[in-house]
Amino acid sequence: MGGDSGVEVAEGEIPEETAGPYPGDGSNGVNVLSEDGVVRSDIRSSFGAASGTAEGVPITVRLRVLDLNGDESAPLAGAAIYLWHCDRDGQYSMYSEAIADENYLRGVQETDADGRVEFTTIFPAAYSGRYPHMHFEVYPSLAEATSSTQKLRTSQLALPEDVCAEVYGTAQGYSASLERLTQTPLDSDGIFSDGYSLQMAKVTGSVEAGYVATLNVPI
């Protein structure tokens, strides 16, 4: 299931996917990208007029954006990545009724000279109908990361099933996700069922120490 942006994706590039119903990028109403404070590395707490914090197992997300040209790739410096995902209850800030006034688990970072960005966040839930994932959009620059109309790519990151099972089976607050994980495996997920090799993050760590997820983002 691809996105509807009309973006052309070359072989070897990360797939274009739907932003889903909760992007917060101005494409369906609310736009966190236009708010002061959205450019940050730690996205666990809300900013601006909101003050909530998303509880859950810590995970550091490290993405590296690469400019792919045929068989050659080079780090894409000065680009921007907007990352967002659900909380441990499967709810999205700015949309879900209980947390509509919050804007946590959303943030933007600029890629460094090596094309890298890093976010500190929490491990997301598995909710009904979807395999555990995070959303992200790539923009040409921070200055252009203000509206979905400027984006270069929209995609999603998948988390390894064994790590998800470990978190959901042992960490506080995630018990409902354990059953949902078995209900929607990767092969039947509406986004990843057509392939996920370029979207599966490598994850290391533990519930006690927290996790680190890494993924290359060739575009």
PDB file of C-alpha atoms in Angstrom:
ATOM      1  CA  MET A   1       0.000   0.000   0.000  1.00  0.00           C
ATOM      2  CA  GLY A   2       1.852   3.084  -1.185  1.00  0.00           C
ATOM      3  CA  GLY A   3       1.339   6.735  -0.453  1.00  0.00           C
ATOM      4  CA  ASP A   4      -0.753   9.103  -2.519  1.00  0.00           C
ATOM      5  CA  SER A   5       1.857  11.828  -2.958  1.00  0.00           C
ATOM      6  CA  GLY A   6       2.887  10.875  -6.486  1.00  0.00           C
ATOM      7  CA  VAL A   7       6.540  10.549  -5.426  1.00  0.00           C
ATOM      8  CA  GLU A   8       8.569   8.403  -7.827  1.00  0.00           C
ATOM      9  CA  VAL A   9      10.677   5.817  -6.028  1.00  0.00           C
ATOM     10  CA  ALA A  10      13.752   4.354  -7.710  1.00  0.00           C
ATOM     11  CA  GLU A  11      15.018   0.825  -7.103  1.00  0.00           C
ATOM     12  CA  GLY A  12      16.850   0.621  -3.783  1.00  0.00           C
ATOM     13  CA  GLU A  13      15.151   3.669  -2.312  1.00  0.00           C
ATOM     14  CA  ILE A  14      13.040   3.386   0.799  1.00  0.00           C
ATOM     15  CA  PRO A  15       9.387   2.882  -0.201  1.00  0.00           C
ATOM     16  CA  GLU A  16       6.901   5.722  -0.290  1.00  0.00           C
ATOM     17  CA  GLU A  17       4.085   4.940   2.149  1.00  0.00           C
ATOM     18  CA  THR A  18       0.922   6.570   3.374  1.00  0.00           C
ATOM     19  CA  ALA A  19       1.310   9.073   6.198  1.00  0.00           C
ATOM     20  CA  GLY A  20      -1.819   7.565   7.708  1.00  0.00           C
ATOM     21  CA  PRO A  21      -4.654   9.410   9.408  1.00  0.00           C
ATOM     22  CA  TYR A  22      -2.566  11.080  12.144  1.00  0.00           C
ATOM     23  CA  PRO A  23       0.362  12.877  10.475  1.00  0.00           C
ATOM     24  CA  GLY A  24       0.060  16.295  12.105  1.00  0.00           C
ATOM     25  CA  ASP A  25       1.847  17.795   9.092  1.00  0.00           C
ATOM     26  CA  GLY A  26      -0.937  20.049   7.858  1.00  0.00           C
ATOM     27  CA  SER A  27      -2.235  17.575   5.280  1.00  0.00           C
ATOM     28  CA  ASN A  28      -5.472  16.938   7.193  1.00  0.00           C
ATOM     29  CA  GLY A  29      -5.828  19.910   9.500  1.00  0.00           C
ATOM     30  CA  VAL A  30      -3.466  20.174  12.484  1.00  0.00           C
ATOM     31  CA  ASN A  31       0.152  21.054  11.749  1.00  0.00           C
ATOM     32  CA  VAL A  32       2.782  20.548  14.450  1.00  0.00           C
ATOM     33  CA  LEU A  33       5.486  21.503  11.949  1.00  0.00           C
ATOM     34  CA  SER A  34       4.458  25.151  12.146  1.00  0.00           C
ATOM     35  CA  GLU A  35       4.882  25.307  15.933  1.00  0.00           C
ATOM     36  CA  ASP A  36       7.921  26.719  17.722  1.00  0.00           C
ATOM     37  CA  GLY A  37       9.689  23.954  19.592  1.00  0.00           C
ATOM     38  CA  VAL A  38       9.062  21.087  17.180  1.00  0.00           C
ATOM     39  CA  VAL A  39      12.752  20.933  16.256  1.00  0.00           C
ATOM     40  CA  ARG A  40      14.096  18.757  19.053  1.00  0.00           C
ATOM     41  CA  SER A  41      15.816  15.443  19.700  1.00  0.00           C
ATOM     42  CA  ASP A  42      13.877  14.254  22.768  1.00  0.00           C
ATOM     43  CA  ILE A  43      10.229  13.910  21.722  1.00  0.00           C
ATOM     44  CA  ARG A  44       8.863  12.193  24.826  1.00  0.00           C
ATOM     45  CA  SER A  45       7.260  15.353  26.242  1.00  0.00           C
ATOM     46  CA  SER A  46       4.897  17.899  24.751  1.00  0.00           C
ATOM     47  CA  PHE A  47       6.048  21.459  24.120  1.00  0.00           C
ATOM     48  CA  GLY A  48       4.489  24.900  23.890  1.00  0.00           C
ATOM     49  CA  ALA A  49       1.200  25.168  25.787  1.00  0.00           C
ATOM     50  CA  ALA A  50       1.057  21.383  26.374  1.00  0.00           C
ATOM     51  CA  SER A  51       2.922  19.709  29.224  1.00  0.00           C
ATOM     52  CA  GLY A  52       2.277  15.957  29.096  1.00  0.00           C
ATOM     53  CA  THR A  53       4.946  13.255  28.876  1.00  0.00           C
ATOM     54  CA  ALA A  54       4.566   9.891  27.159  1.00  0.00           C
ATOM     55  CA  GLU A  55       5.492   7.028  29.481  1.00  0.00           C
ATOM     56  CA  GLY A  56       7.130   3.886  28.170  1.00  0.00           C
ATOM     57  CA  VAL A  57      10.338   1.979  27.493  1.00  0.00           C
ATOM     58  CA  PRO A  58      13.008   4.377  26.150  1.00  0.00           C
ATOM     59  CA  ILE A  59      14.233   3.907  22.604  1.00  0.00           C
ATOM     60  CA  THR A  60      16.778   5.976  20.678  1.00  0.00           C
ATOM     61  CA  VAL A  61      16.027   6.173  16.958  1.00  0.00           C
ATOM     62  CA  ARG A  62      18.990   6.802  14.668  1.00  0.00           C
ATOM     63  CA  LEU A  63      18.239   7.450  11.009  1.00  0.00           C
ATOM     64  CA  ARG A  64      20.717   8.125   8.220  1.00  0.00           C
ATOM     65  CA  VAL A  65      19.451   9.796   5.051  1.00  0.00           C
ATOM     66  CA  LEU A  66      21.292   8.855   1.875  1.00  0.00           C
ATOM     67  CA  ASP A  67      21.043  10.397  -1.582  1.00  0.00           C
ATOM     68  CA  LEU A  68      20.847   7.376  -3.875  1.00  0.00           C
ATOM     69  CA  ASN A  69      21.904   7.798  -7.486  1.00  0.00           C
ATOM     70  CA  GLY A  70      21.987   4.471  -9.294  1.00  0.00           C
ATOM     71  CA  ASP A  71      24.494   2.303  -7.454  1.00  0.00           C
ATOM     72  CA  GLU A  72      26.087   5.297  -5.739  1.00  0.00           C
ATOM     73  CA  SER A  73      24.948   6.808  -2.460  1.00  0.00           C
ATOM     74  CA  ALA A  74      26.110   9.788  -0.446  1.00  0.00           C
ATOM     75  CA  PRO A  75      25.032  11.222   2.917  1.00  0.00           C
ATOM     76  CA  LEU A  76      22.320  13.865   2.538  1.00  0.00           C
ATOM     77  CA  ALA A  77      23.420  16.665   4.849  1.00  0.00           C
ATOM     78  CA  GLY A  78      21.114  19.525   5.829  1.00  0.00           C
ATOM     79  CA  ALA A  79      17.904  17.636   5.172  1.00  0.00           C
ATOM     80  CA  ALA A  80      15.221  17.319   7.852  1.00  0.00           C
ATOM     81  CA  ILE A  81      13.312  14.342   9.227  1.00  0.00           C
ATOM     82  CA  TYR A  82       9.942  14.581  10.953  1.00  0.00           C
ATOM     83  CA  LEU A  83       9.300  11.516  13.131  1.00  0.00           C
ATOM     84  CA  TRP A  84       6.004  10.605  14.804  1.00  0.00           C
ATOM     85  CA  HIS A  85       4.325   7.544  16.290  1.00  0.00           C
ATOM     86  CA  CYS A  86       1.712   6.351  18.776  1.00  0.00           C
ATOM     87  CA  ASP A  87       2.146   6.070  22.551  1.00  0.00           C
ATOM     88  CA  ARG A  88       2.151   2.850  24.581  1.00  0.00           C
ATOM     89  CA  ASP A  89      -1.659   2.842  24.543  1.00  0.00           C
ATOM     90  CA  GLY A  90      -1.789   3.043  20.744  1.00  0.00           C
ATOM     91  CA  GLN A  91      -2.976   6.664  20.735  1.00  0.00           C
ATOM     92  CA  TYR A  92      -1.668   9.595  18.694  1.00  0.00           C
ATOM     93  CA  SER A  93      -1.165  13.049  20.155  1.00  0.00           C
ATOM     94  CA  MET A  94      -3.177  15.857  18.518  1.00  0.00           C
ATOM     95  CA  TYR A  95      -5.794  13.323  17.318  1.00  0.00           C
ATOM     96  CA  SER A  96      -6.839  10.727  19.911  1.00  0.00           C
ATOM     97  CA  GLU A  97      -9.492  12.218  22.194  1.00  0.00           C
ATOM     98  CA  ALA A  98      -7.641  11.578  25.455  1.00  0.00           C
ATOM     99  CA  ILE A  99      -4.447  13.276  24.243  1.00  0.00           C
ATOM    100  CA  ALA A 100      -5.742  15.687  21.596  1.00  0.00           C
ATOM    101  CA  ASP A 101      -4.214  18.606  23.516  1.00  0.00           C
ATOM    102  CA  GLU A 102      -0.759  17.008  23.611  1.00  0.00           C
ATOM    103  CA  ASN A 103       1.901  17.059  20.882  1.00  0.00           C
ATOM    104  CA  TYR A 104       4.410  14.580  22.251  1.00  0.00           C
ATOM    105  CA  LEU A 105       6.031  11.811  20.176  1.00  0.00           C
ATOM    106  CA  ARG A 106       6.466  14.267  17.312  1.00  0.00           C
ATOM    107  CA  GLY A 107       9.651  16.097  16.394  1.00  0.00           C
ATOM    108  CA  VAL A 108      12.006  17.292  13.675  1.00  0.00           C
ATOM    109  CA  GLN A 109      15.774  17.009  13.378  1.00  0.00           C
ATOM    110  CA  GLU A 110      18.276  18.259  10.786  1.00  0.00           C
ATOM    111  CA  THR A 111      20.700  15.747   9.297  1.00  0.00           C
ATOM    112  CA  ASP A 112      24.368  16.303  10.088  1.00  0.00           C
ATOM    113  CA  ALA A 113      27.276  16.158   7.635  1.00  0.00           C
ATOM    114  CA  ASP A 114      26.983  12.365   7.608  1.00  0.00           C
ATOM    115  CA  GLY A 115      23.218  12.422   6.951  1.00  0.00           C
ATOM    116  CA  ARG A 116      22.373  11.317  10.490  1.00  0.00           C
ATOM    117  CA  VAL A 117      19.663  12.320  12.965  1.00  0.00           C
ATOM    118  CA  GLU A 118      18.828  10.955  16.412  1.00  0.00           C
ATOM    119  CA  PHE A 119      15.589  10.997  18.407  1.00  0.00           C
ATOM    120  CA  THR A 120      14.931   9.956  22.000  1.00  0.00           C
ATOM    121  CA  THR A 121      11.433   8.535  22.360  1.00  0.00           C
ATOM    122  CA  ILE A 122       9.458   5.572  23.744  1.00  0.00           C
ATOM    123  CA  PHE A 123       8.699   2.173  22.297  1.00  0.00           C
ATOM    124  CA  PRO A 124       5.314   2.413  20.518  1.00  0.00           C
ATOM    125  CA  ALA A 125       2.338   0.115  21.074  1.00  0.00           C
ATOM    126  CA  ALA A 126       0.861  -2.427  18.725  1.00  0.00           C
ATOM    127  CA  TYR A 127      -2.687  -1.296  18.038  1.00  0.00           C
ATOM    128  CA  SER A 128      -5.546  -3.029  16.280  1.00  0.00           C
ATOM    129  CA  GLY A 129      -4.947  -3.509  12.565  1.00  0.00           C
ATOM    130  CA  ARG A 130      -1.279  -2.493  12.430  1.00  0.00           C
ATOM    131  CA  TYR A 131       2.106  -4.035  13.043  1.00  0.00           C
ATOM    132  CA  PRO A 132       4.332  -1.919  15.401  1.00  0.00           C
ATOM    133  CA  HIS A 133       5.825   0.977  13.470  1.00  0.00           C
ATOM    134  CA  MET A 134       6.939   4.604  13.382  1.00  0.00           C
ATOM    135  CA  HIS A 135       6.219   7.189  10.693  1.00  0.00           C
ATOM    136  CA  PHE A 136       8.640   9.685   9.193  1.00  0.00           C
ATOM    137  CA  GLU A 137       8.870  12.279   6.456  1.00  0.00           C
ATOM    138  CA  VAL A 138      12.027  13.587   4.797  1.00  0.00           C
ATOM    139  CA  TYR A 139      12.259  17.261   3.847  1.00  0.00           C
ATOM    140  CA  PRO A 140      14.904  19.110   1.806  1.00  0.00           C
ATOM    141  CA  SER A 141      15.801  21.362   4.756  1.00  0.00           C
ATOM    142  CA  LEU A 142      14.613  22.613   8.125  1.00  0.00           C
ATOM    143  CA  ALA A 143      13.304  25.758   6.446  1.00  0.00           C
ATOM    144  CA  GLU A 144      11.079  23.642   4.207  1.00  0.00           C
ATOM    145  CA  ALA A 145       9.918  21.280   6.968  1.00  0.00           C
ATOM    146  CA  THR A 146       6.837  23.348   7.712  1.00  0.00           C
ATOM    147  CA  SER A 147       4.154  21.660   5.602  1.00  0.00           C
ATOM    148  CA  SER A 148       3.612  18.264   3.985  1.00  0.00           C
ATOM    149  CA  THR A 149       3.616  19.910   0.559  1.00  0.00           C
ATOM    150  CA  GLN A 150       7.412  20.265   0.779  1.00  0.00           C
ATOM    151  CA  LYS A 151       8.292  16.663   1.668  1.00  0.00           C
ATOM    152  CA  LEU A 152      10.621  14.464  -0.396  1.00  0.00           C
ATOM    153  CA  ARG A 153       9.500  11.102   0.990  1.00  0.00           C
ATOM    154  CA  THR A 154       7.017   9.603   3.454  1.00  0.00           C
ATOM    155  CA  SER A 155       7.751   6.188   4.847  1.00  0.00           C
ATOM    156  CA  GLN A 156       7.446   3.934   7.888  1.00  0.00           C
ATOM    157  CA  LEU A 157       9.883   2.053  10.088  1.00  0.00           C
ATOM    158  CA  ALA A 158       9.112  -1.464  11.342  1.00  0.00           C
ATOM    159  CA  LEU A 159      10.372  -2.902  14.637  1.00  0.00           C
ATOM    160  CA  PRO A 160      11.615  -6.512  14.931  1.00  0.00           C
ATOM    161  CA  GLU A 161       8.976  -8.942  16.166  1.00  0.00           C
ATOM    162  CA  ASP A 162      11.179 -10.538  18.833  1.00  0.00           C
ATOM    163  CA  VAL A 163      11.969  -7.164  20.369  1.00  0.00           C
ATOM    164  CA  CYS A 164       8.299  -6.169  20.298  1.00  0.00           C
ATOM    165  CA  ALA A 165       7.348  -9.420  22.033  1.00  0.00           C
ATOM    166  CA  GLU A 166       9.971  -8.805  24.711  1.00  0.00           C
ATOM    167  CA  VAL A 167       8.735  -5.275  25.412  1.00  0.00           C
ATOM    168  CA  TYR A 168       5.044  -6.124  25.297  1.00  0.00           C
ATOM    169  CA  GLY A 169       5.462  -9.239  27.399  1.00  0.00           C
ATOM    170  CA  THR A 170       7.523  -7.727  30.209  1.00  0.00           C
ATOM    171  CA  ALA A 171       7.333  -3.926  30.338  1.00  0.00           C
ATOM    172  CA  GLN A 172       4.724  -2.078  32.386  1.00  0.00           C
ATOM    173  CA  GLY A 173       1.816  -0.613  30.427  1.00  0.00           C
ATOM    174  CA  TYR A 174       2.212  -2.680  27.252  1.00  0.00           C
ATOM    175  CA  SER A 175       0.247  -5.837  28.051  1.00  0.00           C
ATOM    176  CA  ALA A 176      -2.592  -5.059  25.606  1.00  0.00           C
ATOM    177  CA  SER A 177      -0.052  -4.884  22.768  1.00  0.00           C
ATOM    178  CA  LEU A 178       1.062  -8.475  23.172  1.00  0.00           C
ATOM    179  CA  GLU A 179      -2.194  -9.912  21.824  1.00  0.00           C
ATOM    180  CA  ARG A 180      -2.420  -7.292  19.080  1.00  0.00           C
ATOM    181  CA  LEU A 181       1.083  -8.214  17.926  1.00  0.00           C
ATOM    182  CA  THR A 182      -0.111 -11.724  17.083  1.00  0.00           C
ATOM    183  CA  GLN A 183      -3.290 -10.431  15.426  1.00  0.00           C
ATOM    184  CA  THR A 184      -1.465  -8.395  12.763  1.00  0.00           C
ATOM    185  CA  PRO A 185       1.848 -10.007  11.756  1.00  0.00           C
ATOM    186  CA  LEU A 186       4.180  -8.349   9.277  1.00  0.00           C
ATOM    187  CA  ASP A 187       2.991 -10.455   6.370  1.00  0.00           C
ATOM    188  CA  SER A 188      -0.608  -9.303   6.766  1.00  0.00           C
ATOM    189  CA  ASP A 189       0.061  -5.682   7.712  1.00  0.00           C
ATOM    190  CA  GLY A 190      -1.445  -3.230   5.232  1.00  0.00           C
ATOM    191  CA  ILE A 191       1.867  -1.381   4.809  1.00  0.00           C
ATOM    192  CA  PHE A 192       4.568  -4.020   5.195  1.00  0.00           C
ATOM    193  CA  SER A 193       2.885  -7.022   3.559  1.00  0.00           C
ATOM    194  CA  ASP A 194       4.358  -6.080   0.168  1.00  0.00           C
ATOM    195  CA  GLY A 195       7.904  -6.039   1.556  1.00  0.00           C
ATOM    196  CA  TYR A 196       9.780  -4.471   4.438  1.00  0.00           C
ATOM    197  CA  SER A 197      13.469  -5.260   3.902  1.00  0.00           C
ATOM    198  CA  LEU A 198      14.377  -1.580   3.589  1.00  0.00           C
ATOM    199  CA  GLN A 199      12.118  -0.546   6.477  1.00  0.00           C
ATOM    200  CA  MET A 200      13.029  -3.032   9.200  1.00  0.00           C
ATOM    201  CA  ALA A 201      15.132  -1.267  11.806  1.00  0.00           C
ATOM    202  CA  LYS A 202      18.017  -2.970  13.559  1.00  0.00           C
ATOM    203  CA  VAL A 203      17.294  -2.828  17.292  1.00  0.00           C
ATOM    204  CA  THR A 204      19.638  -3.542  20.203  1.00  0.00           C
ATOM    205  CA  GLY A 205      19.229  -3.182  23.963  1.00  0.00           C
ATOM    206  CA  SER A 206      16.810  -4.360  26.631  1.00  0.00           C
ATOM    207  CA  VAL A 207      13.702  -3.315  28.527  1.00  0.00           C
ATOM    208  CA  GLU A 208      15.861  -2.421  31.526  1.00  0.00           C
ATOM    209  CA  ALA A 209      18.523  -0.432  29.647  1.00  0.00           C
ATOM    210  CA  GLY A 210      16.388   0.888  26.793  1.00  0.00           C
ATOM    211  CA  TYR A 211      16.777   0.240  23.089  1.00  0.00           C
ATOM    212  CA  VAL A 212      18.555   1.732  20.073  1.00  0.00           C
ATOM    213  CA  ALA A 213      16.949   1.460  16.616  1.00  0.00           C
ATOM    214  CA  THR A 214      18.952   2.234  13.478  1.00  0.00           C
ATOM    215  CA  LEU A 215      17.814   2.505   9.866  1.00  0.00           C
ATOM    216  CA  ASN A 216      19.263   3.855   6.640  1.00  0.00           C
ATOM    217  CA  VAL A 217      16.881   5.992   4.589  1.00  0.00           C
ATOM    218  CA  PRO A 218      17.984   6.013   0.946  1.00  0.00           C
ATOM    219  CA  ILE A 219      15.996   8.418  -1.216  1.00  0.00           C
TER     220      ILE A 219
END
